[in-house]
Amino acid sequence: VLAIVRDITDRKQAEEKVHHLAYHDNLTGLPNRQHFSNRLRRAIRKAREGGTLLATMYIDLDRFKSVNDTLGHDTGDALLKRVAGRLRKNLRIGDLSGRWGGDEFVVCLEDFGESSNAAAAAQKLLLVLSERYEIGSSEVYTTPSIGIALYPESGDAADRLIKAADLAMYEAKKRGGGRFQYYSEALNTQLAQ
């Protein structure tokens, strides 16, 4: 009987591990692109039904390539893990963060009241993600560029909100990085020119 229980426990743990690997980033442990998108779709439905606001943030680390080039990929990977940890620690319970790919992260803030609260959350993330990272014997500094798209004014679908936040992030980066930028239709117009 004990062997059967152990076998069932081992099988259940293996299934849980496979499930986690399918929906989470291997390096940071954050939800991956697919899992984040699914959760964002659910959050949009909830916001639509409740008549609440939702913010999507797209975060890119400024000068991340130079960290990899000068300090090595192991240091770059350690930096990504630390950024993920700071995201987890500095978001509200119920907010969602994920790794989109490379040095790009995404955040979903649900039911946050008025749009100015998204700016306050972005400012907080700017501060905590810009603080020094001690990795091995190195001190690493980076700043984030953050794009913000609001539901429903920036879009009503997950892919549209992420694209809008991404466009806003590129505008923040174009303006020197280390800042946040709200999405506006003018960014689409500038991109088309």
Short mmCIF file of C-alpha atoms in Angstrom, two decimals:
data_model
loop_
_atom_site.label_atom_id
_atom_site.label_comp_id
_atom_site.label_asym_id
_atom_site.label_seq_id
_atom_site.Cartn_x
_atom_site.Cartn_y
_atom_site.Cartn_z
CA VAL A 1 0.00 0.00 0.00
CA LEU A 2 2.82 2.40 0.88
CA ALA A 3 4.44 1.79 -2.53
CA ILE A 4 1.15 2.59 -4.28
CA VAL A 5 0.72 5.82 -2.30
CA ARG A 6 4.34 6.81 -3.07
CA ASP A 7 3.80 6.04 -6.78
CA ILE A 8 0.62 8.15 -6.88
CA THR A 9 2.37 11.00 -5.04
CA ASP A 10 5.36 10.87 -7.42
CA ARG A 11 3.06 10.85 -10.46
CA LYS A 12 1.04 13.79 -9.11
CA GLN A 13 4.22 15.79 -8.44
CA ALA A 14 5.49 15.03 -11.96
CA GLU A 15 2.18 16.22 -13.46
CA GLU A 16 2.31 19.42 -11.41
CA LYS A 17 5.88 20.06 -12.57
CA VAL A 18 4.95 19.55 -16.24
CA HIS A 19 1.97 21.88 -15.82
CA HIS A 20 4.16 24.54 -14.17
CA LEU A 21 6.79 24.28 -16.93
CA ALA A 22 4.10 24.67 -19.60
CA TYR A 23 2.79 27.93 -18.15
CA HIS A 24 5.78 29.56 -16.47
CA ASP A 25 9.09 30.96 -17.60
CA ASN A 26 11.92 28.57 -16.75
CA LEU A 27 14.34 31.30 -15.68
CA THR A 28 12.16 33.62 -13.57
CA GLY A 29 9.25 31.41 -12.58
CA LEU A 30 6.82 34.13 -13.68
CA PRO A 31 3.87 33.28 -15.93
CA ASN A 32 5.00 32.92 -19.53
CA ARG A 33 3.50 34.68 -22.56
CA GLN A 34 0.69 32.15 -23.03
CA HIS A 35 -0.31 32.02 -19.37
CA PHE A 36 -0.16 35.80 -18.97
CA SER A 37 -2.32 36.30 -22.09
CA ASN A 38 -4.93 33.85 -20.80
CA ARG A 39 -5.03 35.55 -17.41
CA LEU A 40 -5.21 38.99 -19.05
CA ARG A 41 -8.22 37.86 -21.11
CA ARG A 42 -9.96 36.75 -17.89
CA ALA A 43 -9.08 40.08 -16.23
CA ILE A 44 -10.56 41.98 -19.19
CA ARG A 45 -13.79 39.98 -18.94
CA LYS A 46 -13.95 40.72 -15.22
CA ALA A 47 -13.30 44.45 -15.82
CA ARG A 48 -15.97 44.54 -18.54
CA GLU A 49 -18.54 42.85 -16.30
CA GLY A 50 -17.67 45.01 -13.29
CA GLY A 51 -17.19 48.28 -15.17
CA THR A 52 -13.71 48.70 -13.70
CA LEU A 53 -10.42 49.95 -15.11
CA LEU A 54 -7.49 47.71 -15.92
CA ALA A 55 -3.92 48.69 -16.82
CA THR A 56 -1.41 46.69 -18.80
CA MET A 57 2.26 47.62 -18.52
CA TYR A 58 5.03 46.55 -20.87
CA ILE A 59 8.47 46.82 -19.27
CA ASP A 60 11.82 46.67 -21.05
CA LEU A 61 15.17 46.95 -19.28
CA ASP A 62 17.33 49.75 -20.67
CA ARG A 63 20.87 48.76 -21.72
CA PHE A 64 20.31 45.08 -20.87
CA LYS A 65 22.40 44.02 -23.88
CA SER A 66 25.41 45.83 -22.44
CA VAL A 67 25.03 43.84 -19.18
CA ASN A 68 25.16 40.60 -21.16
CA ASP A 69 28.03 41.85 -23.34
CA THR A 70 30.22 43.18 -20.53
CA LEU A 71 29.37 40.96 -17.55
CA GLY A 72 28.20 37.80 -19.29
CA HIS A 73 24.94 35.95 -19.78
CA ASP A 74 25.03 34.40 -16.29
CA THR A 75 24.93 37.91 -14.81
CA GLY A 76 22.19 38.87 -17.26
CA ASP A 77 20.14 35.84 -16.22
CA ALA A 78 20.68 36.67 -12.54
CA LEU A 79 19.52 40.23 -13.23
CA LEU A 80 16.33 38.95 -14.88
CA LYS A 81 15.62 36.77 -11.84
CA ARG A 82 16.13 39.75 -9.50
CA VAL A 83 13.84 41.95 -11.60
CA ALA A 84 11.17 39.23 -11.44
CA GLY A 85 11.57 39.11 -7.66
CA ARG A 86 11.17 42.86 -7.34
CA LEU A 87 8.06 42.76 -9.52
CA ARG A 88 6.52 40.05 -7.32
CA LYS A 89 7.38 41.96 -4.15
CA ASN A 90 6.09 45.36 -5.30
CA LEU A 91 2.74 44.54 -6.88
CA ARG A 92 -0.53 44.19 -5.02
CA ILE A 93 -1.95 40.77 -4.27
CA GLY A 94 -4.04 39.88 -7.31
CA ASP A 95 -1.97 41.89 -9.79
CA LEU A 96 -0.21 39.79 -12.38
CA SER A 97 3.33 39.95 -13.72
CA GLY A 98 4.90 37.81 -16.42
CA ARG A 99 7.98 37.50 -18.57
CA TRP A 100 7.17 38.27 -22.18
CA GLY A 101 10.61 37.31 -23.48
CA GLY A 102 14.23 38.43 -23.38
CA ASP A 103 14.39 41.39 -21.00
CA GLU A 104 10.70 42.23 -21.42
CA PHE A 105 8.11 41.86 -18.68
CA VAL A 106 4.38 42.54 -18.58
CA VAL A 107 2.12 43.55 -15.71
CA CYS A 108 -1.65 43.64 -15.34
CA LEU A 109 -3.17 45.86 -12.66
CA GLU A 110 -6.81 45.02 -12.00
CA ASP A 111 -9.47 47.25 -10.48
CA PHE A 112 -7.13 50.08 -9.49
CA GLY A 113 -9.63 52.92 -9.29
CA GLU A 114 -8.66 55.90 -11.40
CA SER A 115 -6.09 56.11 -14.20
CA SER A 116 -3.68 58.20 -12.10
CA ASN A 117 -3.17 55.13 -9.88
CA ALA A 118 -1.53 53.39 -12.84
CA ALA A 119 0.99 56.24 -12.99
CA ALA A 120 1.69 55.85 -9.27
CA ALA A 121 2.26 52.11 -9.73
CA ALA A 122 4.54 52.75 -12.72
CA GLN A 123 6.52 55.34 -10.73
CA LYS A 124 6.97 52.84 -7.90
CA LEU A 125 8.21 50.20 -10.36
CA LEU A 126 10.59 52.73 -11.93
CA LEU A 127 12.13 53.37 -8.53
CA VAL A 128 12.46 49.77 -7.32
CA LEU A 129 13.66 48.38 -10.67
CA SER A 130 16.27 51.16 -10.95
CA GLU A 131 17.89 50.40 -7.60
CA ARG A 132 21.33 48.78 -7.61
CA TYR A 133 21.53 45.01 -8.07
CA GLU A 134 24.38 43.18 -6.37
CA ILE A 135 25.14 40.11 -8.45
CA GLY A 136 28.19 38.17 -7.40
CA SER A 137 31.01 40.67 -7.16
CA SER A 138 29.30 43.09 -9.56
CA GLU A 139 27.05 46.04 -8.97
CA VAL A 140 24.58 46.24 -11.82
CA TYR A 141 22.44 49.25 -12.64
CA THR A 142 19.58 49.34 -15.10
CA THR A 143 16.44 51.36 -15.58
CA PRO A 144 13.12 50.24 -17.01
CA SER A 145 11.16 51.81 -19.80
CA ILE A 146 7.46 51.26 -19.12
CA GLY A 147 4.51 51.56 -21.48
CA ILE A 148 0.98 51.73 -20.05
CA ALA A 149 -2.25 50.85 -21.85
CA LEU A 150 -5.60 51.27 -20.11
CA TYR A 151 -8.72 49.19 -20.61
CA PRO A 152 -11.08 50.11 -22.17
CA GLU A 153 -9.70 53.29 -23.76
CA SER A 154 -6.53 51.72 -25.27
CA GLY A 155 -8.23 48.52 -26.38
CA ASP A 156 -10.66 45.84 -25.32
CA ALA A 157 -8.71 42.69 -26.17
CA ALA A 158 -5.55 41.22 -24.60
CA ASP A 159 -3.44 41.38 -27.76
CA ARG A 160 -4.51 44.98 -28.41
CA LEU A 161 -3.64 46.09 -24.87
CA ILE A 162 -0.24 44.43 -24.99
CA LYS A 163 0.51 45.96 -28.40
CA ALA A 164 -0.57 49.40 -27.16
CA ALA A 165 1.57 49.09 -24.01
CA ASP A 166 4.50 47.94 -26.18
CA LEU A 167 4.14 51.02 -28.43
CA ALA A 168 4.05 53.26 -25.36
CA MET A 169 7.16 51.53 -23.98
CA TYR A 170 9.05 52.26 -27.22
CA GLU A 171 8.05 55.90 -26.90
CA ALA A 172 9.40 55.95 -23.32
CA LYS A 173 12.64 54.37 -24.56
CA LYS A 174 12.84 56.87 -27.44
CA ARG A 175 12.59 59.70 -24.90
CA GLY A 176 15.68 58.41 -23.08
CA GLY A 177 14.39 55.45 -21.06
CA GLY A 178 14.00 55.26 -17.32
CA ARG A 179 10.45 56.59 -17.58
CA PHE A 180 6.88 55.55 -18.27
CA GLN A 181 4.57 56.56 -21.07
CA TYR A 182 0.82 56.14 -21.53
CA TYR A 183 -0.44 54.81 -24.85
CA SER A 184 -2.32 57.25 -27.05
CA GLU A 185 -3.70 57.03 -30.58
CA ALA A 186 -1.06 59.59 -31.58
CA LEU A 187 1.58 56.85 -31.12
CA ASN A 188 -0.16 54.77 -33.79
CA THR A 189 -0.16 57.78 -36.10
CA GLN A 190 3.56 58.41 -35.50
CA LEU A 191 4.33 54.76 -36.19
CA ALA A 192 2.44 54.85 -39.50
CA GLN A 193 4.46 57.88 -40.74
#
